[in-house]
């Protein structure tokens, strides 16, 4: 290796290449930089962290198996921990749209860890003394390590971020359900009048929907715990110590405090990206239901003078550059946008899943980025929705009562007493005259105590 101005010259199997003098990455990363100037986006922090976890676990295992000298192994572990903690994030420079399977991303990690470990071992040594392939990548292939890193990152983000955020959202919706249970209002189907209900019942439906999706996400994400470290290139465990797979996964468990395990079938793991696809399918369903809930809340809060106005949302920012004092449901709109994006991301991951051929799916870099991005933006959206909107919602009991008393659907109570056809005529007359059902009954001298009792809204709930 020689130095030239602001660059150093490095050599790989394709020849020599200039690398920035102070970069910790090396020749293969530099080639990826030059080859893949596509989006300007890099792998998420959580993927880089997971790659650091894999490299530290591998070094620990290789030392335990007496395959790696402790001096080199300890330096690799220290360098990997720095990667885990984000110290060298600026050295991870490969575009997310890169060579298939994540080879460039894995080599970016191998080179950064190798050169930093060399520096830690002895600052006077030339970079490269600790080899990115022979030492840092020992007992590994991109095909098992990047795949595993994707699933480690996803599980950490689900367990520590999205699932707790969803549980808090459920809790706050459930609180609102209890708070709003005394408020009786008109139900609606097809956006038209329906029989009375409680505002709390509406919110209880929202809460249970989120609870159901939490359970579904817990179930669908369980397969992410299966990581095929030690499978190397295609699952045959070529060039791997027989004790390595179980030991390295145990070490990953120690570092993450999560119950990762060996796959039931290593070849199934190597061939497919089924676990991310399942999670993305659940995130898509979550998005669909969140769109329903946030759309409902926008309708219920519409107005405040010309809409339903049955609930009031907390004001978070001015809503118009031309209409003074206007306040829009900004948090609900943001959540809807995020959900639309996640639905699109699910389509991308499912489509990429069709690229699995023979022993590998080469679309893993895009799948990894999209999966983590989906979890991250959904976590941020759900947290913001809860704290800046749901907690501050208030029920408007007065307006709910007015809407309910004027609802044409109260005629439903008359059907068992006077029959469907006659009740329908009364409802139509009320609509034509723009008066209430009770007023029509009074005009016809039909408002008996029995009918008045039957039309009590609480009796219809």
PDB file of N, CA, C and O in Angstrom, residues 10 22 26 55 107 178 180 193 222 237 254 260 289 293 309 317 345 365 411-413 448:
ATOM      1  N   UNK A  10      -4.831   0.924  -2.945  1.00  0.00           N
ATOM      2  CA  UNK A  10      -5.090  -0.412  -2.413  1.00  0.00           C
ATOM      3  C   UNK A  10      -5.269  -1.393  -3.567  1.00  0.00           C
ATOM      4  O   UNK A  10      -5.607  -1.009  -4.686  1.00  0.00           O
ATOM      5  N   UNK A  22      -7.763   8.772   4.576  1.00  0.00           N
ATOM      6  CA  UNK A  22      -8.174   8.598   5.964  1.00  0.00           C
ATOM      7  C   UNK A  22      -9.382   7.679   6.133  1.00  0.00           C
ATOM      8  O   UNK A  22      -9.921   7.552   7.230  1.00  0.00           O
ATOM      9  N   UNK A  26     -11.977   0.035   2.442  1.00  0.00           N
ATOM     10  CA  UNK A  26     -10.891  -0.285   1.527  1.00  0.00           C
ATOM     11  C   UNK A  26     -11.337  -0.409   0.083  1.00  0.00           C
ATOM     12  O   UNK A  26     -12.327   0.198  -0.353  1.00  0.00           O
ATOM     13  N   UNK A  55     -20.293  -9.338  13.601  1.00  0.00           N
ATOM     14  CA  UNK A  55     -18.827  -9.422  13.538  1.00  0.00           C
ATOM     15  C   UNK A  55     -18.225  -9.646  14.926  1.00  0.00           C
ATOM     16  O   UNK A  55     -17.269 -10.425  15.086  1.00  0.00           O
ATOM     17  N   UNK A 107     -18.658  -6.287   2.836  1.00  0.00           N
ATOM     18  CA  UNK A 107     -17.238  -5.938   2.712  1.00  0.00           C
ATOM     19  C   UNK A 107     -16.958  -4.557   3.277  1.00  0.00           C
ATOM     20  O   UNK A 107     -15.877  -4.314   3.830  1.00  0.00           O
ATOM     21  N   UNK A 178     -63.207   4.093  27.621  1.00  0.00           N
ATOM     22  CA  UNK A 178     -63.833   4.183  28.946  1.00  0.00           C
ATOM     23  C   UNK A 178     -64.335   5.594  29.215  1.00  0.00           C
ATOM     24  O   UNK A 178     -65.460   5.784  29.705  1.00  0.00           O
ATOM     25  N   UNK A 180     -65.256   7.880  27.111  1.00  0.00           N
ATOM     26  CA  UNK A 180     -66.357   8.305  26.241  1.00  0.00           C
ATOM     27  C   UNK A 180     -67.576   7.392  26.313  1.00  0.00           C
ATOM     28  O   UNK A 180     -68.565   7.621  25.617  1.00  0.00           O
ATOM     29  N   UNK A 193     -77.113   7.863   8.506  1.00  0.00           N
ATOM     30  CA  UNK A 193     -77.610   7.601   9.856  1.00  0.00           C
ATOM     31  C   UNK A 193     -77.810   6.116  10.103  1.00  0.00           C
ATOM     32  O   UNK A 193     -78.338   5.398   9.250  1.00  0.00           O
ATOM     33  N   UNK A 222     -42.034 -13.756  14.663  1.00  0.00           N
ATOM     34  CA  UNK A 222     -41.280 -14.802  15.359  1.00  0.00           C
ATOM     35  C   UNK A 222     -40.265 -15.476  14.445  1.00  0.00           C
ATOM     36  O   UNK A 222     -39.171 -15.846  14.886  1.00  0.00           O
ATOM     37  N   UNK A 237     -22.628 -24.978   5.123  1.00  0.00           N
ATOM     38  CA  UNK A 237     -21.660 -24.702   6.195  1.00  0.00           C
ATOM     39  C   UNK A 237     -20.221 -24.935   5.740  1.00  0.00           C
ATOM     40  O   UNK A 237     -19.353 -25.310   6.541  1.00  0.00           O
ATOM     41  N   UNK A 254     -26.589 -13.342  23.476  1.00  0.00           N
ATOM     42  CA  UNK A 254     -25.975 -12.677  24.622  1.00  0.00           C
ATOM     43  C   UNK A 254     -25.868 -11.177  24.399  1.00  0.00           C
ATOM     44  O   UNK A 254     -26.073 -10.377  25.314  1.00  0.00           O
ATOM     45  N   UNK A 260     -32.712 -15.367  19.598  1.00  0.00           N
ATOM     46  CA  UNK A 260     -32.452 -15.861  18.241  1.00  0.00           C
ATOM     47  C   UNK A 260     -32.123 -17.351  18.301  1.00  0.00           C
ATOM     48  O   UNK A 260     -31.640 -17.857  19.312  1.00  0.00           O
ATOM     49  N   UNK A 289     -55.575  -0.554   8.672  1.00  0.00           N
ATOM     50  CA  UNK A 289     -56.447  -0.270   9.811  1.00  0.00           C
ATOM     51  C   UNK A 289     -56.175   1.109  10.414  1.00  0.00           C
ATOM     52  O   UNK A 289     -57.114   1.785  10.871  1.00  0.00           O
ATOM     53  N   UNK A 293     -58.837   4.123  11.034  1.00  0.00           N
ATOM     54  CA  UNK A 293     -59.019   4.827  12.310  1.00  0.00           C
ATOM     55  C   UNK A 293     -58.788   6.324  12.143  1.00  0.00           C
ATOM     56  O   UNK A 293     -59.595   7.147  12.604  1.00  0.00           O
ATOM     57  N   UNK A 309     -68.107  17.236  13.980  1.00  0.00           N
ATOM     58  CA  UNK A 309     -67.662  17.884  15.222  1.00  0.00           C
ATOM     59  C   UNK A 309     -68.060  17.126  16.480  1.00  0.00           C
ATOM     60  O   UNK A 309     -68.314  17.724  17.517  1.00  0.00           O
ATOM     61  N   UNK A 317     -50.835  22.928  15.124  1.00  0.00           N
ATOM     62  CA  UNK A 317     -50.208  23.957  14.292  1.00  0.00           C
ATOM     63  C   UNK A 317     -51.271  24.610  13.430  1.00  0.00           C
ATOM     64  O   UNK A 317     -52.329  24.032  13.181  1.00  0.00           O
ATOM     65  N   UNK A 345     -44.293   0.067   0.291  1.00  0.00           N
ATOM     66  CA  UNK A 345     -43.090  -0.680   0.650  1.00  0.00           C
ATOM     67  C   UNK A 345     -43.370  -2.180   0.695  1.00  0.00           C
ATOM     68  O   UNK A 345     -42.530  -2.992   0.308  1.00  0.00           O
ATOM     69  N   UNK A 365     -30.422  -6.409  -0.077  1.00  0.00           N
ATOM     70  CA  UNK A 365     -30.164  -5.027   0.349  1.00  0.00           C
ATOM     71  C   UNK A 365     -31.407  -4.140   0.286  1.00  0.00           C
ATOM     72  O   UNK A 365     -31.694  -3.384   1.218  1.00  0.00           O
ATOM     73  N   UNK A 411     -86.053   5.587  13.750  1.00  0.00           N
ATOM     74  CA  UNK A 411     -87.277   4.923  13.308  1.00  0.00           C
ATOM     75  C   UNK A 411     -87.148   3.396  13.405  1.00  0.00           C
ATOM     76  O   UNK A 411     -88.158   2.677  13.396  1.00  0.00           O
ATOM     77  N   UNK A 412     -85.927   2.919  13.513  1.00  0.00           N
ATOM     78  CA  UNK A 412     -85.691   1.479  13.655  1.00  0.00           C
ATOM     79  C   UNK A 412     -86.451   0.912  14.861  1.00  0.00           C
ATOM     80  O   UNK A 412     -86.916  -0.237  14.836  1.00  0.00           O
ATOM     81  N   UNK A 413     -86.597   1.738  15.914  1.00  0.00           N
ATOM     82  CA  UNK A 413     -87.298   1.282  17.119  1.00  0.00           C
ATOM     83  C   UNK A 413     -88.771   1.034  16.869  1.00  0.00           C
ATOM     84  O   UNK A 413     -89.435   0.298  17.624  1.00  0.00           O
ATOM     85  N   UNK A 448     -97.094   7.210  21.737  1.00  0.00           N
ATOM     86  CA  UNK A 448     -97.586   6.589  22.965  1.00  0.00           C
ATOM     87  C   UNK A 448     -96.426   6.382  23.939  1.00  0.00           C
ATOM     88  O   UNK A 448     -95.243   6.406  23.540  1.00  0.00           O
TER      89      UNK A 448
END
